[in-house]
Every structure is written in C-alpha cells, then in structure tokens.
Short mmCIF file of N, CA, C and O in Angstrom, two decimals:
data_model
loop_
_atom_site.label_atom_id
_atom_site.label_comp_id
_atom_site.label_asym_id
_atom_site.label_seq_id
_atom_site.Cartn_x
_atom_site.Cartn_y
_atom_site.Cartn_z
N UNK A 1 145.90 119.47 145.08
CA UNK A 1 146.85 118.65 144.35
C UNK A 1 146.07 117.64 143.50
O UNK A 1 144.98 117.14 143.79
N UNK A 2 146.85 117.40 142.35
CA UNK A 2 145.80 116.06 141.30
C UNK A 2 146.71 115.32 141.23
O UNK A 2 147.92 115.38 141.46
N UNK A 3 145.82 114.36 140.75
CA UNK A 3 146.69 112.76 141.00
C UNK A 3 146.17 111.59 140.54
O UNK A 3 145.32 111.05 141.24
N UNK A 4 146.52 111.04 139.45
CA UNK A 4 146.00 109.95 139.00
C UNK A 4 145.52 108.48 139.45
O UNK A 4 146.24 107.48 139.53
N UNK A 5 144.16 108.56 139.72
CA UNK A 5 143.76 106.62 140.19
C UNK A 5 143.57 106.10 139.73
O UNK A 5 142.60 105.96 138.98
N UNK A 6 144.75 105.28 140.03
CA UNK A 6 144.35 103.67 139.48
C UNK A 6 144.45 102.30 140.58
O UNK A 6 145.16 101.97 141.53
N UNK A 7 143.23 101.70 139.79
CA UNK A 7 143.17 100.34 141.09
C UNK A 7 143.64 99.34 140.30
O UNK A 7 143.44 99.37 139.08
N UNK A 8 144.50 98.09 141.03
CA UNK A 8 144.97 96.83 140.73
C UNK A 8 144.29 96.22 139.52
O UNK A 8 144.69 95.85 138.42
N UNK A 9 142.63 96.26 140.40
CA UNK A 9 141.83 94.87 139.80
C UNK A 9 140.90 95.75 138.38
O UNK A 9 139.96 95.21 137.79
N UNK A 10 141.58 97.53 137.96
CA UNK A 10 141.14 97.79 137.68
C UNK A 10 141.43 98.10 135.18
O UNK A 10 142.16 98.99 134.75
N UNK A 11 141.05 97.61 134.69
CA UNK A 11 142.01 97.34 133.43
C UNK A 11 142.37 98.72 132.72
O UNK A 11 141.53 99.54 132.36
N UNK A 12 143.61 98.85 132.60
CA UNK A 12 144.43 99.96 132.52
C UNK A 12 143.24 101.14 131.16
O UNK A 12 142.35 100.75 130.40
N UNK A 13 143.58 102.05 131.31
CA UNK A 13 143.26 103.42 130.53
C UNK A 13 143.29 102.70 128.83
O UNK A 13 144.19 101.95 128.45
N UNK A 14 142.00 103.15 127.89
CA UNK A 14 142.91 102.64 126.98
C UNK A 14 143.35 103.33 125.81
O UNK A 14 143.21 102.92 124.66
N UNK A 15 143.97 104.54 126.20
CA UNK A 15 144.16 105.84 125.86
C UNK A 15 145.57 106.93 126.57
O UNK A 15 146.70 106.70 127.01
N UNK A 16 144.93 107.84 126.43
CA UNK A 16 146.16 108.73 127.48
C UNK A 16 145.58 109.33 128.43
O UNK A 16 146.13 110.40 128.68
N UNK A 17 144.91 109.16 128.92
CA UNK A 17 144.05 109.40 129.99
C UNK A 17 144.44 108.44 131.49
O UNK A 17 145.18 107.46 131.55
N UNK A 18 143.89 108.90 132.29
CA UNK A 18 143.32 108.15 133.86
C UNK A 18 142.21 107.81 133.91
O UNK A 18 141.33 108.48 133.38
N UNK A 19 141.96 106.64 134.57
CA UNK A 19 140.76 105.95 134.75
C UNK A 19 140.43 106.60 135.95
O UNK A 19 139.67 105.93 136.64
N UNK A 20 140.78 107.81 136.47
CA UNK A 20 140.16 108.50 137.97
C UNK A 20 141.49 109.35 137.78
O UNK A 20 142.59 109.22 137.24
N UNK A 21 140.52 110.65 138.81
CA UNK A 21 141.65 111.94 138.92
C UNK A 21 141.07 112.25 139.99
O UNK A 21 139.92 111.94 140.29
N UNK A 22 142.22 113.20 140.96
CA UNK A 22 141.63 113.73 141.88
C UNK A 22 142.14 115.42 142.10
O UNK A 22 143.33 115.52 141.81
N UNK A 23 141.64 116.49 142.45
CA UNK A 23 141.37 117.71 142.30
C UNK A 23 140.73 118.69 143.85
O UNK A 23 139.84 119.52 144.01
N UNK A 24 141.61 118.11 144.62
CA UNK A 24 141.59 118.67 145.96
C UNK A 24 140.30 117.43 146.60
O UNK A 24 140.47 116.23 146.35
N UNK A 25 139.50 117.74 147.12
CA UNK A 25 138.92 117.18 147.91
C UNK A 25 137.95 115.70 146.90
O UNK A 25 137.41 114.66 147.26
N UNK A 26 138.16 116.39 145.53
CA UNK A 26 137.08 115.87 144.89
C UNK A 26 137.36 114.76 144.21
O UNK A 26 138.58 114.86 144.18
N UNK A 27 136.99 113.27 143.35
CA UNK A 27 137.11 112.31 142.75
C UNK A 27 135.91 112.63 141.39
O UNK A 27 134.74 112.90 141.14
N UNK A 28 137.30 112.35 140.79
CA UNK A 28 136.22 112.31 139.10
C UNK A 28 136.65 110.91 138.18
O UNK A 28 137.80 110.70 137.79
N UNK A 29 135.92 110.35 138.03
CA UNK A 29 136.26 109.29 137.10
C UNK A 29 135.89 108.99 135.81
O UNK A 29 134.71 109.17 135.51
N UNK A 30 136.72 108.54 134.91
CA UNK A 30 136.44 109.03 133.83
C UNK A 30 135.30 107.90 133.44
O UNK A 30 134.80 107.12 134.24
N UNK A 31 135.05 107.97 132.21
CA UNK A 31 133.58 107.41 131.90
C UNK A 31 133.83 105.75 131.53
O UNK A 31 134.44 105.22 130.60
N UNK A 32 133.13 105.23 132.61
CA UNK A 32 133.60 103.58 132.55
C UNK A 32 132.45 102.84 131.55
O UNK A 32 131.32 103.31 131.41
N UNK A 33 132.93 101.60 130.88
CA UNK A 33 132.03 100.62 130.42
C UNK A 33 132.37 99.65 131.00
O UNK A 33 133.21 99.91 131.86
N UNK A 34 132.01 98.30 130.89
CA UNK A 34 131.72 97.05 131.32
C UNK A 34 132.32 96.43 130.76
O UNK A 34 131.80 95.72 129.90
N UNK A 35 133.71 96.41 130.96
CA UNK A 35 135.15 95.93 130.66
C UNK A 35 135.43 94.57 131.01
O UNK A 35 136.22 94.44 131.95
N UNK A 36 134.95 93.45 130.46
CA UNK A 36 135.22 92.17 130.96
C UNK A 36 136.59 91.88 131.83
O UNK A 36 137.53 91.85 131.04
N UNK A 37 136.98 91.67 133.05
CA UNK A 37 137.76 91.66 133.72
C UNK A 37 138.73 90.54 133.33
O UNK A 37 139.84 90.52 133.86
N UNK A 38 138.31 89.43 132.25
CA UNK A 38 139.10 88.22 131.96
C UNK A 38 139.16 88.76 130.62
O UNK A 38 139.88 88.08 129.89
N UNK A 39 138.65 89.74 130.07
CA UNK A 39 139.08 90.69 129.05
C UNK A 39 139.29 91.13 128.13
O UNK A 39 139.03 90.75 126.99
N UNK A 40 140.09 92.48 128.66
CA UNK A 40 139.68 93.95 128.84
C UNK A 40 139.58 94.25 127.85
O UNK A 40 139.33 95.46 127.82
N UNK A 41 139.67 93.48 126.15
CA UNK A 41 138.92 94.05 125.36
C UNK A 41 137.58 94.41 124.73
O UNK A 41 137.20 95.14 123.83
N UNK A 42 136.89 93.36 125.83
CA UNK A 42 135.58 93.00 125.63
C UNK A 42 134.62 93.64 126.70
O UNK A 42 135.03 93.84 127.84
N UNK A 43 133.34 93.95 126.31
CA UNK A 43 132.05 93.83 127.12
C UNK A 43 131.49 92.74 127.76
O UNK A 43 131.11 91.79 127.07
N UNK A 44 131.35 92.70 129.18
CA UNK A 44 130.67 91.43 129.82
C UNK A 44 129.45 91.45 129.07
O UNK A 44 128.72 92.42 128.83
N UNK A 45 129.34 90.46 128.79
CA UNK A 45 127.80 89.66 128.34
C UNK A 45 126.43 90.26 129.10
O UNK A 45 126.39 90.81 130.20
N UNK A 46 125.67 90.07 128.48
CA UNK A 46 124.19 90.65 129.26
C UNK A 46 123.71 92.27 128.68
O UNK A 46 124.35 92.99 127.92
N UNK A 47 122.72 92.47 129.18
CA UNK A 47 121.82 94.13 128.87
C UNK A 47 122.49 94.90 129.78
O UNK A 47 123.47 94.52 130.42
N UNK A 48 121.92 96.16 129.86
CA UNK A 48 122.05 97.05 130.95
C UNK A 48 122.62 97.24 131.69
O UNK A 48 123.60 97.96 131.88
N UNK A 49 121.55 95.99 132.75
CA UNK A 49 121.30 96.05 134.21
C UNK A 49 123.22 95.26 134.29
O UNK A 49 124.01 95.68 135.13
N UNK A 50 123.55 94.36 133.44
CA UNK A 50 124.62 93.24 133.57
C UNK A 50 125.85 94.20 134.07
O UNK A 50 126.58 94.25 135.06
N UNK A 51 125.62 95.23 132.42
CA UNK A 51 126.96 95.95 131.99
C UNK A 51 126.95 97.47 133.45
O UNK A 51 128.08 97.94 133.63
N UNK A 52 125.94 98.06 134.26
CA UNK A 52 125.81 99.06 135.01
C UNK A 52 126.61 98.06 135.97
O UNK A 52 127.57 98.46 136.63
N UNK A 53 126.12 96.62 136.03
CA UNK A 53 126.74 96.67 137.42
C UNK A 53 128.34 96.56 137.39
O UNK A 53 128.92 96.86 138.44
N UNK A 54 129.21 96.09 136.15
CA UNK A 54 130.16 96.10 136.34
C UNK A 54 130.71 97.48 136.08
O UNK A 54 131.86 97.81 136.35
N UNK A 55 129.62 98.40 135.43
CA UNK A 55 130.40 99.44 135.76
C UNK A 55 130.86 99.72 137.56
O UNK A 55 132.00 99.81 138.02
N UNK A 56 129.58 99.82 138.28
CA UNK A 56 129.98 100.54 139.23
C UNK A 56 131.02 99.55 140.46
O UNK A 56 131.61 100.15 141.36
N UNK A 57 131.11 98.05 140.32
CA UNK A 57 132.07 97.39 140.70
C UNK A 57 133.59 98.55 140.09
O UNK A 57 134.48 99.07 140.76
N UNK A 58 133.33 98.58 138.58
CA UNK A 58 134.94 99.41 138.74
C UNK A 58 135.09 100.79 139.25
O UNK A 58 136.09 101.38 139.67
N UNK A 59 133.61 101.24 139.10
CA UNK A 59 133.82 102.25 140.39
C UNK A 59 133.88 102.64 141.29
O UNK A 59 134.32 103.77 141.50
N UNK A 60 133.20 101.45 142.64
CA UNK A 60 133.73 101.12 143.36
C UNK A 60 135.22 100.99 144.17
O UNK A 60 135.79 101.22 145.23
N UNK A 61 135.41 100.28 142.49
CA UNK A 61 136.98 99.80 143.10
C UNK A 61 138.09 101.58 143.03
O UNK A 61 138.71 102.08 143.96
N UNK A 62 137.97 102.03 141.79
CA UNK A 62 138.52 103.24 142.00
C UNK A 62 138.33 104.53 142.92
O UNK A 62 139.02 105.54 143.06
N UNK A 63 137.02 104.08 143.54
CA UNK A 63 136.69 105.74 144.46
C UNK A 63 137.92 104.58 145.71
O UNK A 63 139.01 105.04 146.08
N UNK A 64 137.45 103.14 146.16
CA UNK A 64 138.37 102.50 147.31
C UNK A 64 139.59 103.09 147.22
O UNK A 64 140.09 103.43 148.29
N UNK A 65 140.56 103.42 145.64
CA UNK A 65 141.64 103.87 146.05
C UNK A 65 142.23 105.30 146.83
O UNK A 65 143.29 105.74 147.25
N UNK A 66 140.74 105.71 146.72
CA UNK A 66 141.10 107.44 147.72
C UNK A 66 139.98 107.20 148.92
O UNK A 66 139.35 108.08 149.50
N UNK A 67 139.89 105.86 149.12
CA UNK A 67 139.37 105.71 150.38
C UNK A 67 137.85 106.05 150.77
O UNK A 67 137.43 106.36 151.88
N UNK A 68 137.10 105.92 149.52
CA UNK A 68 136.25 107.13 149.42
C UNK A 68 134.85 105.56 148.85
O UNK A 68 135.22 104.44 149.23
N UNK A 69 133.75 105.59 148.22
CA UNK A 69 132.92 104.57 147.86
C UNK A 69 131.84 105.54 147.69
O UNK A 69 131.93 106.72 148.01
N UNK A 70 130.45 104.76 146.99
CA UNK A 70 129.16 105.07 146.30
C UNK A 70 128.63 106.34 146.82
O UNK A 70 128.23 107.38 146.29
N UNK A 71 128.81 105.72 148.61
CA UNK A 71 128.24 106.95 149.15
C UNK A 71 128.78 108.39 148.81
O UNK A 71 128.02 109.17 148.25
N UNK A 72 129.89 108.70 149.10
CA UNK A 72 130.54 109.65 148.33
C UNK A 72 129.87 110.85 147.34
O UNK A 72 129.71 112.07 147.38
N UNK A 73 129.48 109.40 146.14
CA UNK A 73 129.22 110.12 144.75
C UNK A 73 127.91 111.21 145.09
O UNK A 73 126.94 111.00 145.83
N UNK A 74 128.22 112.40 144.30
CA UNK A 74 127.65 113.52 144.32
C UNK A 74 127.01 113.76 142.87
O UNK A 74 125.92 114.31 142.72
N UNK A 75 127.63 113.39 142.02
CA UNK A 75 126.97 113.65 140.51
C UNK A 75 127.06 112.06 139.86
O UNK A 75 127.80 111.19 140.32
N UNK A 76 126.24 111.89 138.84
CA UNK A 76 126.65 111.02 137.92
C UNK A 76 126.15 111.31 137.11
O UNK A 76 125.08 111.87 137.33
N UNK A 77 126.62 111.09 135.46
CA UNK A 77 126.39 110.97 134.16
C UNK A 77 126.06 109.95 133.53
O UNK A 77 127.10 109.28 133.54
N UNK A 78 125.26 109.35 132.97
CA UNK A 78 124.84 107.90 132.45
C UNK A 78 124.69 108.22 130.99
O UNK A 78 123.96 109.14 130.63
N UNK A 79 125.49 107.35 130.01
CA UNK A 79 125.15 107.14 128.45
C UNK A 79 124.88 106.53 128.08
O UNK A 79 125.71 105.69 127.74
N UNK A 80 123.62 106.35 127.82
CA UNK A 80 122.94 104.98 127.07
C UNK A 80 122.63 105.14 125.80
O UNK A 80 122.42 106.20 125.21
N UNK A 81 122.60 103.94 125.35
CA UNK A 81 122.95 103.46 123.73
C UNK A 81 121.46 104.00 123.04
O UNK A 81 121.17 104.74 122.10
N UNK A 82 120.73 103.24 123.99
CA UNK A 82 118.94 103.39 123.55
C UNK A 82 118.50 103.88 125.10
O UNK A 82 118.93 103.25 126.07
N UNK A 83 117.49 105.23 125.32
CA UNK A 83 117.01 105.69 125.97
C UNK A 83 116.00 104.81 126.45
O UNK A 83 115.36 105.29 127.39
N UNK A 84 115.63 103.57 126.05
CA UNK A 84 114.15 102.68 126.79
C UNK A 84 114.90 102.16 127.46
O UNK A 84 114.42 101.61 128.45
N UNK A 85 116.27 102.10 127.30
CA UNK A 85 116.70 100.94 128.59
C UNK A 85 116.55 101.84 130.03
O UNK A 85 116.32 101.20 131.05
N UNK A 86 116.68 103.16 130.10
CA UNK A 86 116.81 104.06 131.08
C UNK A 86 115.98 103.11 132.65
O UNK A 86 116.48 103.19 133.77
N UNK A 87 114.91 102.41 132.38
CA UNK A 87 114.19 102.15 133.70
C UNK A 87 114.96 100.89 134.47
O UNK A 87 114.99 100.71 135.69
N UNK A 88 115.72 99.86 133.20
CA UNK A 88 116.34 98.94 134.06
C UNK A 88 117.63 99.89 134.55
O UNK A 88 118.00 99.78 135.72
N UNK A 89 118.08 100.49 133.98
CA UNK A 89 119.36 101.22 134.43
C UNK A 89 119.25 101.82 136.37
O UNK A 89 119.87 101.62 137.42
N UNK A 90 117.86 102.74 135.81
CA UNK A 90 117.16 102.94 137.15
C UNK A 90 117.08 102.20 138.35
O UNK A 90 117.25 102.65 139.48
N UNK A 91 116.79 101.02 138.03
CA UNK A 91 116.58 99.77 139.20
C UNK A 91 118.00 99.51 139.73
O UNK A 91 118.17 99.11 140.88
N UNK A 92 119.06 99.75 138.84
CA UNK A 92 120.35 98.97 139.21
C UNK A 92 121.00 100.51 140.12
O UNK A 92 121.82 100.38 141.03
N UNK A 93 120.67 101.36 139.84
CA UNK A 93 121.04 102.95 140.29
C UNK A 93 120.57 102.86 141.71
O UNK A 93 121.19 103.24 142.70
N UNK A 94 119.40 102.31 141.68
CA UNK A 94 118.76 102.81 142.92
C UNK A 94 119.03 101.60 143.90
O UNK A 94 118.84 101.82 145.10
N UNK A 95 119.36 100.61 143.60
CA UNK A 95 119.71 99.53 144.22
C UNK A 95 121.31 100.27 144.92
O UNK A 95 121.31 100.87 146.00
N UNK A 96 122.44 100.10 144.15
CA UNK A 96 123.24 100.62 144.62
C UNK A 96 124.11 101.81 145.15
O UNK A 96 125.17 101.93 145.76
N UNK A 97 122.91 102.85 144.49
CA UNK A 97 123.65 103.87 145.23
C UNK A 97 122.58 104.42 146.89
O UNK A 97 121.36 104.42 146.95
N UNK A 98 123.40 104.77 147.83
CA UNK A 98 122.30 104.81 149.04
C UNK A 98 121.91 105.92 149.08
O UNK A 98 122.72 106.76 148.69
N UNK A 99 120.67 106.37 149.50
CA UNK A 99 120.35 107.89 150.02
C UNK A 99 121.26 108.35 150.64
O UNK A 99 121.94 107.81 151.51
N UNK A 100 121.32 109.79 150.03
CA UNK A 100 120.42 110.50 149.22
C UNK A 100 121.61 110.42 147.91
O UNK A 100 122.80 110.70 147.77
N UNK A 101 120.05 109.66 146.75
CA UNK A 101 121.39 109.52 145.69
C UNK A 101 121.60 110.31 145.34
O UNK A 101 121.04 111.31 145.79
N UNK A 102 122.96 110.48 143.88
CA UNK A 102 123.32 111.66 144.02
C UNK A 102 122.66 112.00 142.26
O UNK A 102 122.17 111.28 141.39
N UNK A 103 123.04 113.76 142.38
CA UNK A 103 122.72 113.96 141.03
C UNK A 103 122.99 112.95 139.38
O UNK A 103 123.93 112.51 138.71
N UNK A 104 121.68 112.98 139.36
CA UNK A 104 121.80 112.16 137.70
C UNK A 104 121.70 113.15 136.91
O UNK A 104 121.04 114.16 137.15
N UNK A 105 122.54 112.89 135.63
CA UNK A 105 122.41 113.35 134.49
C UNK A 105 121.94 111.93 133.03
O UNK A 105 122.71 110.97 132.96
N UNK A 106 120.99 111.97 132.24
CA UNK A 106 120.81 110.87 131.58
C UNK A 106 120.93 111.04 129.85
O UNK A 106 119.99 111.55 129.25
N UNK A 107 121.87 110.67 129.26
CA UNK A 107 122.04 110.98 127.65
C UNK A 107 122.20 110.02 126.87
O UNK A 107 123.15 109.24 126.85
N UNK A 108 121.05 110.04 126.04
CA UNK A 108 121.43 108.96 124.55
C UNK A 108 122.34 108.94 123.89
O UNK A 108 122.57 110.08 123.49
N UNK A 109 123.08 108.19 123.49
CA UNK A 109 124.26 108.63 122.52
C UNK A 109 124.33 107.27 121.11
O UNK A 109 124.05 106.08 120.98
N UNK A 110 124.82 108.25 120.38
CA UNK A 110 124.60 107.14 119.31
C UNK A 110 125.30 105.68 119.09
O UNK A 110 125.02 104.70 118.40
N UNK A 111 126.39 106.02 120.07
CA UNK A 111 127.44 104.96 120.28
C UNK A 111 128.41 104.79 121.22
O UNK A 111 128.99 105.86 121.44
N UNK A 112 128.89 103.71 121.99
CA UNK A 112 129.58 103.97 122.44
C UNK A 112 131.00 102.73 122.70
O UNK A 112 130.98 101.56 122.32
N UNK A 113 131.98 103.31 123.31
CA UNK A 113 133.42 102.05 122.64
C UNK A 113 132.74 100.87 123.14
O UNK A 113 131.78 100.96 123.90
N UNK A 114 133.29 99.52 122.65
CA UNK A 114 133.15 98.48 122.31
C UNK A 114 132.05 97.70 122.18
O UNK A 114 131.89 96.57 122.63
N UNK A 115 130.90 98.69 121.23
CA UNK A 115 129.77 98.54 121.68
C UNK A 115 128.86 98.25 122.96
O UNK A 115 127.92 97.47 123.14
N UNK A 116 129.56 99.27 123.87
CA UNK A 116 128.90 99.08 125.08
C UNK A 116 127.42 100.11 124.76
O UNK A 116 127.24 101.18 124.18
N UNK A 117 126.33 98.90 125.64
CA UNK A 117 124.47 99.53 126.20
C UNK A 117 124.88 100.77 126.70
O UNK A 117 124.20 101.64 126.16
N UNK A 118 125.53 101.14 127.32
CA UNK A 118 125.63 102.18 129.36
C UNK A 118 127.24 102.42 129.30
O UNK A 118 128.03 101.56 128.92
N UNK A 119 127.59 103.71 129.72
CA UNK A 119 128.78 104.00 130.26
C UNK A 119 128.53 105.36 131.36
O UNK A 119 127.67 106.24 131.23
N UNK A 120 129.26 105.26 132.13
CA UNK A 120 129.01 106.27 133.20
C UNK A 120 130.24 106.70 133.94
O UNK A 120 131.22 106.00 134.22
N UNK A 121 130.04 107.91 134.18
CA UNK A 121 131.37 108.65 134.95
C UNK A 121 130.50 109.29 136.61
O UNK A 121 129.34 109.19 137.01
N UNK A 122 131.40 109.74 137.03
CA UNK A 122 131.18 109.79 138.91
C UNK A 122 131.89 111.20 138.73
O UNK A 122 132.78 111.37 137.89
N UNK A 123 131.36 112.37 139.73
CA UNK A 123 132.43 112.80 140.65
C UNK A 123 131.89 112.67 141.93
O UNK A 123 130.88 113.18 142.41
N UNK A 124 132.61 111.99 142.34
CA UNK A 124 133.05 112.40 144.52
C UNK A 124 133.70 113.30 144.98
O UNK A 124 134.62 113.94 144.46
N UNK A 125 132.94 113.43 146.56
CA UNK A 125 134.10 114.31 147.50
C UNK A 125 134.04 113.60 148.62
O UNK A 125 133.09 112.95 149.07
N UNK A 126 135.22 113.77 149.10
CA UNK A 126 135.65 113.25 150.38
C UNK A 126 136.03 113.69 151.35
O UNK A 126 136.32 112.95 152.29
#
C-alpha cells in the first residue's frame, strides 16, 4: 500500500508532490533542501555542512512519521551545487548517519531550487 508523509514540523510540498511516500515496506523521500523552518521560502544561512544538517533534521522528522529514522536509510542521493564541497558534506554524512552507512550516490548539478549548496533524497525500509 502507498501513502503519503507528511510531518507537522515539516514545510508543506511546494508542488504536487509528497514530501515522503511509502511503497510496502519501503520509505522514499523526496529530495529535500534546507528550508528555513521560520521560512519556508528561504534557505537557512550557512555552507554545506549548515544546509545538510537541516536537511537531514527534515529527514529525520519524516522517516519519525513511519516510525522508522537514519538508521533505516539504505540509499541516499546527494546534489551538490559545486562538487569541492563533497568532503564537508562527507563529515556531516558520516557524523550522522550510523554504521553501516548506507549507499551514497554523489551528483553535481548546475542548480538547484532556492539556490540551495546540497539537496538530498533517502529511501528506507522498515
């Protein structure tokens, strides 16, 4: 069964999409940036390391709604703006996700919404 997640503290889709789906056992979330929580049109302030961590705070918060967290994650995708940032990205990756982390995937892209550094998507299973 699929089913759309969404968390409280989490700022709505800004599209026609879900900010998280789920697909039998599995959690996929769609590709987050660093959505100022006082806001949501903006990027929190700072590089990288600033904008990764609020990514994974909102991903956090969305795997919590299927009961599920970091450990979980099995894949991730990372898009970065400029490929040199890749090593602080690294530090903030390896800080929070626990062994055994899970698959990375790492891609430059020429841009991304609201001029966000980093955006990243998850899938989990639970």
């Amino acid at each position: 069964m699929k089913y759309s997640i969404n968390a409280p503290h989490v700022p709505d889709a800004p599209g026609p999409f879900s900010m998280g789906t789920t697909a039998g056992r599995l959690i996929f979330t769609a590709g987050q940036v660093a959505l100022d929580p006082r806001h949501p049109d903006r990027i929190v302030e700072g590089g990288v390391a600033s904008q990764l961590e609020r990514i994974l705070d909102i991903v956090e918060e969305l795997l919590g709604e299927c009961d599920c967290s970091v450990v979980d994650v099995a894949k991730a995708t990372l898009y970065l703006a400029c490929l040199d940032d890749l090593p602080e990205a690294e530090a903030v990756i390896s800080r929070r996700f626990p062994a055994p982390a899970p698959a990375l995937s790492v891609v430059e892209v020429s841009r991304l919404p609201l001029g966000a550094l980093v955006e990243m998507d998850c899938i989990a299973c639970r």
